[in-house]
Short mmCIF file of C-alpha atoms in Angstrom, two decimals:
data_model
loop_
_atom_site.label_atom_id
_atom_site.label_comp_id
_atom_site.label_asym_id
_atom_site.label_seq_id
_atom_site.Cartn_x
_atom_site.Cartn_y
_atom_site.Cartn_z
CA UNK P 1 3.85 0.65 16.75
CA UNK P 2 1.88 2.73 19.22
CA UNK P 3 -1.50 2.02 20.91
CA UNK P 4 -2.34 5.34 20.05
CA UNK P 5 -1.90 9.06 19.04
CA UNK P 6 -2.38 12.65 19.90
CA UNK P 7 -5.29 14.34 17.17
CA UNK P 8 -4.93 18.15 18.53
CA UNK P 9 -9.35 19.05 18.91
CA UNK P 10 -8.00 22.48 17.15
CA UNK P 11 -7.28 20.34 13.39
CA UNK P 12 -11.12 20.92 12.94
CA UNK P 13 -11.05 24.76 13.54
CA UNK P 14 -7.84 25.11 11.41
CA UNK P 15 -9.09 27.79 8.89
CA UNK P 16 -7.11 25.79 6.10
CA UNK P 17 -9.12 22.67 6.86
CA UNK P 18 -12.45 24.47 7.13
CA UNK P 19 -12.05 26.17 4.35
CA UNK P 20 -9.49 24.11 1.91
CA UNK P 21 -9.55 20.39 2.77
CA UNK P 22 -12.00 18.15 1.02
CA UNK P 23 -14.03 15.13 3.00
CA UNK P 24 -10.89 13.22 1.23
CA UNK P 25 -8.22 15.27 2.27
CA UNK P 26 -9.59 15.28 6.76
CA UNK P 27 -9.84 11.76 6.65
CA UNK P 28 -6.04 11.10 4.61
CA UNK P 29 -4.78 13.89 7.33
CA UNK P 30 -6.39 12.20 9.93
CA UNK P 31 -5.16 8.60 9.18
CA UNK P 32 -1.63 9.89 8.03
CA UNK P 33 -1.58 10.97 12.20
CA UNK P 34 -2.71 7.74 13.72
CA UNK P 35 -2.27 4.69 11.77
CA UNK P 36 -0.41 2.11 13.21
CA UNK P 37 2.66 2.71 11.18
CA UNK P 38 3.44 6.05 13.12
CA UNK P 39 6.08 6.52 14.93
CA UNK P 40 7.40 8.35 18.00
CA UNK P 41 9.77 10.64 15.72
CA UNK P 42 6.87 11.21 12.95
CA UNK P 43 8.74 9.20 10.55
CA UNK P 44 7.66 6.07 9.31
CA UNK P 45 7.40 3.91 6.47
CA UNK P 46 4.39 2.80 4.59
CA UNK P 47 3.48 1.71 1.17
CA UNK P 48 0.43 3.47 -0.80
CA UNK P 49 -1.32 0.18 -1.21
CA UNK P 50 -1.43 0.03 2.06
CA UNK P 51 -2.74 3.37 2.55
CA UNK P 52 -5.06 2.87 -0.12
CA UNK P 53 -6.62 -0.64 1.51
CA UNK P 54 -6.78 0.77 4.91
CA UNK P 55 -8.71 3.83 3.45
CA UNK P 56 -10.41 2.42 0.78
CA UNK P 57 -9.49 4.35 -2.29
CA UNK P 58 -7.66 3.36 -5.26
CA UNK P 59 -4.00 4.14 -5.47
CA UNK P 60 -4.41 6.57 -7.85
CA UNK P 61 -6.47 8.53 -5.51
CA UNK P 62 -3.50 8.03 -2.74
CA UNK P 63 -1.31 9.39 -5.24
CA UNK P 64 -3.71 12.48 -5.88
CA UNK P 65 -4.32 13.57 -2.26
CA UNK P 66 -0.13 12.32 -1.74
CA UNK P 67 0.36 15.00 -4.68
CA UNK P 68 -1.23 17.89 -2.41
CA UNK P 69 -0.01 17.24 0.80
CA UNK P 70 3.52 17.14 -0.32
CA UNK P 71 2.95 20.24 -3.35
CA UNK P 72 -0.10 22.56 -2.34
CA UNK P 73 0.15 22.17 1.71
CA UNK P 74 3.47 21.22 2.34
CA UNK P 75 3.05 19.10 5.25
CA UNK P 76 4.49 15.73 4.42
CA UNK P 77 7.37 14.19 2.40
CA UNK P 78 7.34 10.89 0.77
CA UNK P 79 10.68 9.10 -0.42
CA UNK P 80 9.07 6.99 -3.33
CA UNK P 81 12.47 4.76 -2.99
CA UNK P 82 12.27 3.95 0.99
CA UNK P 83 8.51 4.38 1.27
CA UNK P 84 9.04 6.82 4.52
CA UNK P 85 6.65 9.45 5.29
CA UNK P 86 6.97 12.41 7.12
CA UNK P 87 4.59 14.91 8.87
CA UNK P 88 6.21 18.14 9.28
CA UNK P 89 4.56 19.65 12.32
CA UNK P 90 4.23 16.63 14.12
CA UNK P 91 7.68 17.75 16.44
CA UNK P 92 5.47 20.68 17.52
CA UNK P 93 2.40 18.93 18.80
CA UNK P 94 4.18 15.35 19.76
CA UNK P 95 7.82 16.27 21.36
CA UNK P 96 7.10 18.36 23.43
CA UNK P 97 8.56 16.51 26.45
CA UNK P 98 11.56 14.49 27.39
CA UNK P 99 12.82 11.81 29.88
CA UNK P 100 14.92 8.57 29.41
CA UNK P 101 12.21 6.50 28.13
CA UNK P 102 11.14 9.35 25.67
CA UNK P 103 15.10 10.03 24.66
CA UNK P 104 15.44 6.02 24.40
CA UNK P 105 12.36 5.87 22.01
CA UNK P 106 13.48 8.83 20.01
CA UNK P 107 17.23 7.92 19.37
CA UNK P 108 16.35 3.86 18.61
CA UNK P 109 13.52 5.40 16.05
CA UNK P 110 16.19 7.44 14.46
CA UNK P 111 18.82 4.68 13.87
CA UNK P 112 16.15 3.41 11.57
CA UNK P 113 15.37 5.89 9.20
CA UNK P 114 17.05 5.76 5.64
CA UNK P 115 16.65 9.21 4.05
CA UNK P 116 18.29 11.44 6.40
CA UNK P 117 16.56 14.52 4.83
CA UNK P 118 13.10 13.55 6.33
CA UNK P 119 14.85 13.64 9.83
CA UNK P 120 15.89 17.31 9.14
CA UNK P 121 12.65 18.01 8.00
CA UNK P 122 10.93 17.01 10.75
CA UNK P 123 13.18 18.60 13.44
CA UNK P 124 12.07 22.22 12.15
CA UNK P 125 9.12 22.27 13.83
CA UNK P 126 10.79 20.61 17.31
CA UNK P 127 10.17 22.98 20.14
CA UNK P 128 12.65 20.61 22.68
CA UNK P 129 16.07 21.69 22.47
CA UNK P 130 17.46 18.22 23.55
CA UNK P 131 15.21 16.18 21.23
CA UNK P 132 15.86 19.12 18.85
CA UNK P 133 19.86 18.42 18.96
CA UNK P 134 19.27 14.41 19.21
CA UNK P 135 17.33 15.05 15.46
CA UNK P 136 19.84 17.34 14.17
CA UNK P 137 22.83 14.85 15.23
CA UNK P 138 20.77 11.97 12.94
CA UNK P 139 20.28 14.47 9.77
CA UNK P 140 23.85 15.15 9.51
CA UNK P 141 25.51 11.95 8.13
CA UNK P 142 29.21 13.01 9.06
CA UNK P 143 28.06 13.68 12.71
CA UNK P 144 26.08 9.87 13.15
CA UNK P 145 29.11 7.92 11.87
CA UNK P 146 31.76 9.45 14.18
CA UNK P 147 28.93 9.35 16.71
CA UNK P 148 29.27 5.42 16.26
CA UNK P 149 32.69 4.96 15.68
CA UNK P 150 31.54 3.10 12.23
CA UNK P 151 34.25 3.01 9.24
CA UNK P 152 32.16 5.53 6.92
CA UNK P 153 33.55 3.52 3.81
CA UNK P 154 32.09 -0.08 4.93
CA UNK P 155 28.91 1.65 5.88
CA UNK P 156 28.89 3.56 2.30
CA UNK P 157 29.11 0.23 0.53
CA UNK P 158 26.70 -1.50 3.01
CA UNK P 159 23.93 1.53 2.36
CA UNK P 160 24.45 1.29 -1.84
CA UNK P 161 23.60 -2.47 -1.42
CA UNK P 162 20.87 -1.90 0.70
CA UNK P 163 19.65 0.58 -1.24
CA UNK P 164 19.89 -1.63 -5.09
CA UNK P 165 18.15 -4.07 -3.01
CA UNK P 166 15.36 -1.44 -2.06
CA UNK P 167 15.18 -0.66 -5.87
CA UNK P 168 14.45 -3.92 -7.30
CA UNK P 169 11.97 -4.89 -4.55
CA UNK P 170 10.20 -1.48 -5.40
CA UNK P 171 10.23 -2.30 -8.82
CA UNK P 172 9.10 -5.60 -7.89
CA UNK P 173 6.11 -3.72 -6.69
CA UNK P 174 5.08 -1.47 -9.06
CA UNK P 175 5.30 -4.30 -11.81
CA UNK P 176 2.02 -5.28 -9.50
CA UNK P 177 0.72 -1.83 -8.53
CA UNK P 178 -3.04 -2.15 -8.21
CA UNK P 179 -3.24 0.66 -10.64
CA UNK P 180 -2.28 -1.15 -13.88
CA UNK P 181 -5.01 -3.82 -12.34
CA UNK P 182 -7.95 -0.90 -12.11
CA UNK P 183 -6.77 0.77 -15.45
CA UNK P 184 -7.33 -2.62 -17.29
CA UNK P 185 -10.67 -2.99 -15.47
CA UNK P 186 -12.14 0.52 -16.31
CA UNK P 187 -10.98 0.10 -19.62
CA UNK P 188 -12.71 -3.11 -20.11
CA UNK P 189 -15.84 -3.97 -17.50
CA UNK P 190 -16.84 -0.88 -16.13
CA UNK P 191 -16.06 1.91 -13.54
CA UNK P 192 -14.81 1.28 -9.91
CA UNK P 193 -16.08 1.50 -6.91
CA UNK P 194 -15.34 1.07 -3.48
CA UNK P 195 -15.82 -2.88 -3.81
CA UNK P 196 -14.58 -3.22 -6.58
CA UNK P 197 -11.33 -0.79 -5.58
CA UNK P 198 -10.58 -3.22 -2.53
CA UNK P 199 -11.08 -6.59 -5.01
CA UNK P 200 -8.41 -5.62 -7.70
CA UNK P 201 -6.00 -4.76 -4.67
CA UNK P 202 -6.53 -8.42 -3.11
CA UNK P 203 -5.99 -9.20 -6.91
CA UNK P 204 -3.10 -7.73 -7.98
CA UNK P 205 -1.45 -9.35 -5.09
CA UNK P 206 -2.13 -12.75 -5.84
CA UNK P 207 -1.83 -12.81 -9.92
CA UNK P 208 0.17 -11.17 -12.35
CA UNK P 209 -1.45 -8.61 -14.43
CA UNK P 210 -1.07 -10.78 -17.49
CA UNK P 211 -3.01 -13.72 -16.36
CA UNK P 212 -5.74 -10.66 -14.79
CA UNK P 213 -6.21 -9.71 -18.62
CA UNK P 214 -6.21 -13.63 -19.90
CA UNK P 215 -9.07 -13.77 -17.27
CA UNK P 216 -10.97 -10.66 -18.79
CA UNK P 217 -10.17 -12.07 -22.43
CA UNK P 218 -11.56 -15.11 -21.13
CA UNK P 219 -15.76 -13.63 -19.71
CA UNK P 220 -15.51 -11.64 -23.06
CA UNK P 221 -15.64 -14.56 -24.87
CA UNK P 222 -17.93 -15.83 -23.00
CA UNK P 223 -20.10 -12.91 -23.04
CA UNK P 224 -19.99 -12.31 -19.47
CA UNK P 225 -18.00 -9.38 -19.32
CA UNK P 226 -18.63 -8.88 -15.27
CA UNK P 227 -16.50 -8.72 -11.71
CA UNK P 228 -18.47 -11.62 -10.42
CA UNK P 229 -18.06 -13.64 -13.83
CA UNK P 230 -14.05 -12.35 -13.96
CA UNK P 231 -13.84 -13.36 -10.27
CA UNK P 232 -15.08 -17.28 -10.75
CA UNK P 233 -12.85 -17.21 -13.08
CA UNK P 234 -9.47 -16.28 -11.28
CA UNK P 235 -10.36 -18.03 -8.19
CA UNK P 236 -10.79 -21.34 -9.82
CA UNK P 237 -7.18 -20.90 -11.39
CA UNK P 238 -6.54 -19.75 -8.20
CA UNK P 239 -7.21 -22.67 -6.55
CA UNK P 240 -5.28 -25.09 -8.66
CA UNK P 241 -2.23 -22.60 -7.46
CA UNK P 242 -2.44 -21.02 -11.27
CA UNK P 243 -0.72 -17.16 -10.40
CA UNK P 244 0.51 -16.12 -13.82
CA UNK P 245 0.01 -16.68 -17.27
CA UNK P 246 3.11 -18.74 -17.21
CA UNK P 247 1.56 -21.20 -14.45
CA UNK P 248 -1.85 -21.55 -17.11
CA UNK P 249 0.22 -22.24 -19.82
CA UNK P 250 1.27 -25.20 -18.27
CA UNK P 251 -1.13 -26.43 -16.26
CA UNK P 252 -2.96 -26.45 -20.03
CA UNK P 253 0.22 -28.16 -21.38
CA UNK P 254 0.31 -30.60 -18.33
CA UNK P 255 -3.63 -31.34 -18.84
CA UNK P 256 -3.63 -31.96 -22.36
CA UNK P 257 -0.55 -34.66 -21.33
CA UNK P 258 -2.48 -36.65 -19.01
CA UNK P 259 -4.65 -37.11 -21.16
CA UNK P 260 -7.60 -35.45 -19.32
CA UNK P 261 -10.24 -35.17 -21.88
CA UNK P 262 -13.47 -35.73 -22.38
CA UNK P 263 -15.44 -35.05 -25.72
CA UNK P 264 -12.32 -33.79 -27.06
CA UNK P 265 -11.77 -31.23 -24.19
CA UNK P 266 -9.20 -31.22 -21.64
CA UNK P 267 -10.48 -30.43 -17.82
CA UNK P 268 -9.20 -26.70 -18.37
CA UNK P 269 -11.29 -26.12 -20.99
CA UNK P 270 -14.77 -28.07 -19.37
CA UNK P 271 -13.98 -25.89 -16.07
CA UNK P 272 -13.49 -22.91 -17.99
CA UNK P 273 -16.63 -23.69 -19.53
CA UNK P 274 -18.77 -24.51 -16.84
CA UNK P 275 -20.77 -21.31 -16.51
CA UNK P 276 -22.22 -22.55 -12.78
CA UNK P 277 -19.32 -21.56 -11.36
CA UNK P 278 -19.43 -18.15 -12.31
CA UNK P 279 -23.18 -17.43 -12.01
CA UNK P 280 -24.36 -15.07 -9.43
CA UNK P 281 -26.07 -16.34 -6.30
CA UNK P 282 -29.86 -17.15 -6.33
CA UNK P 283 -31.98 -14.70 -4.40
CA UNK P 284 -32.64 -17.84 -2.38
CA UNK P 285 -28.50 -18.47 -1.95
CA UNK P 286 -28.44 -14.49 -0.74
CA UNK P 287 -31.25 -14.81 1.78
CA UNK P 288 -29.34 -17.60 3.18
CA UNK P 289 -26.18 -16.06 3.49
CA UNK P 290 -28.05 -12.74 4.85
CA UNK P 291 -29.07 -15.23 7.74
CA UNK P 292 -26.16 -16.75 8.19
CA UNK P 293 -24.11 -13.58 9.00
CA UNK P 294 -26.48 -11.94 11.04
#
């Protein structure tokens, strides 16, 4: 992680970004050059729900302005399986100098990067000979083992386990991607804004999508069919460490066992019920707040 980057003053009088980019597409360019993910080579990993929190767009807007950086402008690649980006031009305005500490930086940063493709990609824009060779050496598979003296078969089987275990934590991930969460939302409350874009990210990471609808199912019943109302809801299950419709089941089961009732109701149900919890501040509550965090 570096404490910070090189922006070129010239990016602004680039014709294609006077003329081409959107407000969108400066500020994804711009942040896809300095976050703190970046690396020395111009390789790095990242997820787009990162992206898209640290921004503040939804995912599927990551995946739009992704979609033309990679197709219409061709100046990054994104390996969907090892989450690594790559800028293409960043060799020509970022290694432009060597040294032992730059040489050190550059070859540990290279032993780290999965899809050797990116690493080729990259160098083509390297104006440095020597870094230039040190890239090339990295891209070409053969070359890095012997390089190593590593038994190519053992590393083979090592880099197909590594990489099933990549795929099932990515699909781990999608099965959570925020944009089943906003999909569901649009389709049921209303549209999404910025707000709302960063609450169903902090959502989908801490319930399952299933127990997300239950909770929607839940304020339309109600007739409260709002983010505030849906929001009461989930962080009261929330708090009695209720994460998927599984856990509600039976923490309903385990209530109506104890025993808990009252008027023929178990405690899920009463809390469920209890519309204070869900009920927007008073102006009076807001005001106070308002003074507190000034």
């Amino acid at each position: 992680m570096a404490i910070f980057r090189k922006i070129h003053t010239q990016f602004w009088r680039d014709d294609k970004v006077l003329e081409e980019y959107t407000p969108e597409c400066k500020i994804f360019m711009v942040y896809i050059l300095s976050n703190q993910n970046t690396t020395q080579i111009g390789i790095y990993k990242i997820t787009k729900k990162q992206i898209a929190f640290e921004l503040g767009y939804s995912v599927e807007t990551i995946n739009t302005l992704m979609d033309i950086f990679i197709n219409k402008y061709k100046t990054i690649k994104y390996n969907e399986e090892t989450r690594e980006l790559a800028i293409k031009n960043w060799g020509k305005y970022n290694l432009d100098r060597t040294g032992k500490p730059m040489m050190d930086c550059i070859n540990k940063e290279l032993k780290e990067v999965k899809d050797k493709s990116l690493i080729k990609y990259v160098s083509e824009s390297i104006p440095k000979k020597e870094i230039k060779d040190l890239f090339d050496m990295y891209s070409n598979e053969n070359s890095y083992h012997h390089t190593y003296n590593e038994s190519y078969e053992n590393i083979g089987q090592e880099k197909e386990e590594e990489k099933e275990k990549e795929k099932e934590e990515y699909k781990e991930e999608e099965a959570n991607d925020v944009g089943r969460y906003a999909k569901l939302y649009e389709e049921n409350v209303g549209i999404i804004n910025q707000l709302v874009s960063e609450w169903l990210i902090y959502i989908s990471e801490n319930i399952d999508i299933e127990l997300f609808k239950r909770a929607i199912e839940v304020a339309t019943n109600r007739g409260h069919v709002n983010k505030g109302y849906i929001n009461g809801i989930i962080n009261k299950w929330i708090d009695n460490n209720i994460r998927s419709l599984k856990d509600l089941n039976a923490y309903e089961v385990s209530s109506k066992n104890k025993g808990d009732r009252i008027n023929g109701k178990s405690r899920y149900i009463r809390e469920i019920e209890d519309e204070s919890i869900y009920q927007k501040p008073s102006e009076e509550q807001i005001r106070e707040i308002q003074r507190l965090l000034q």
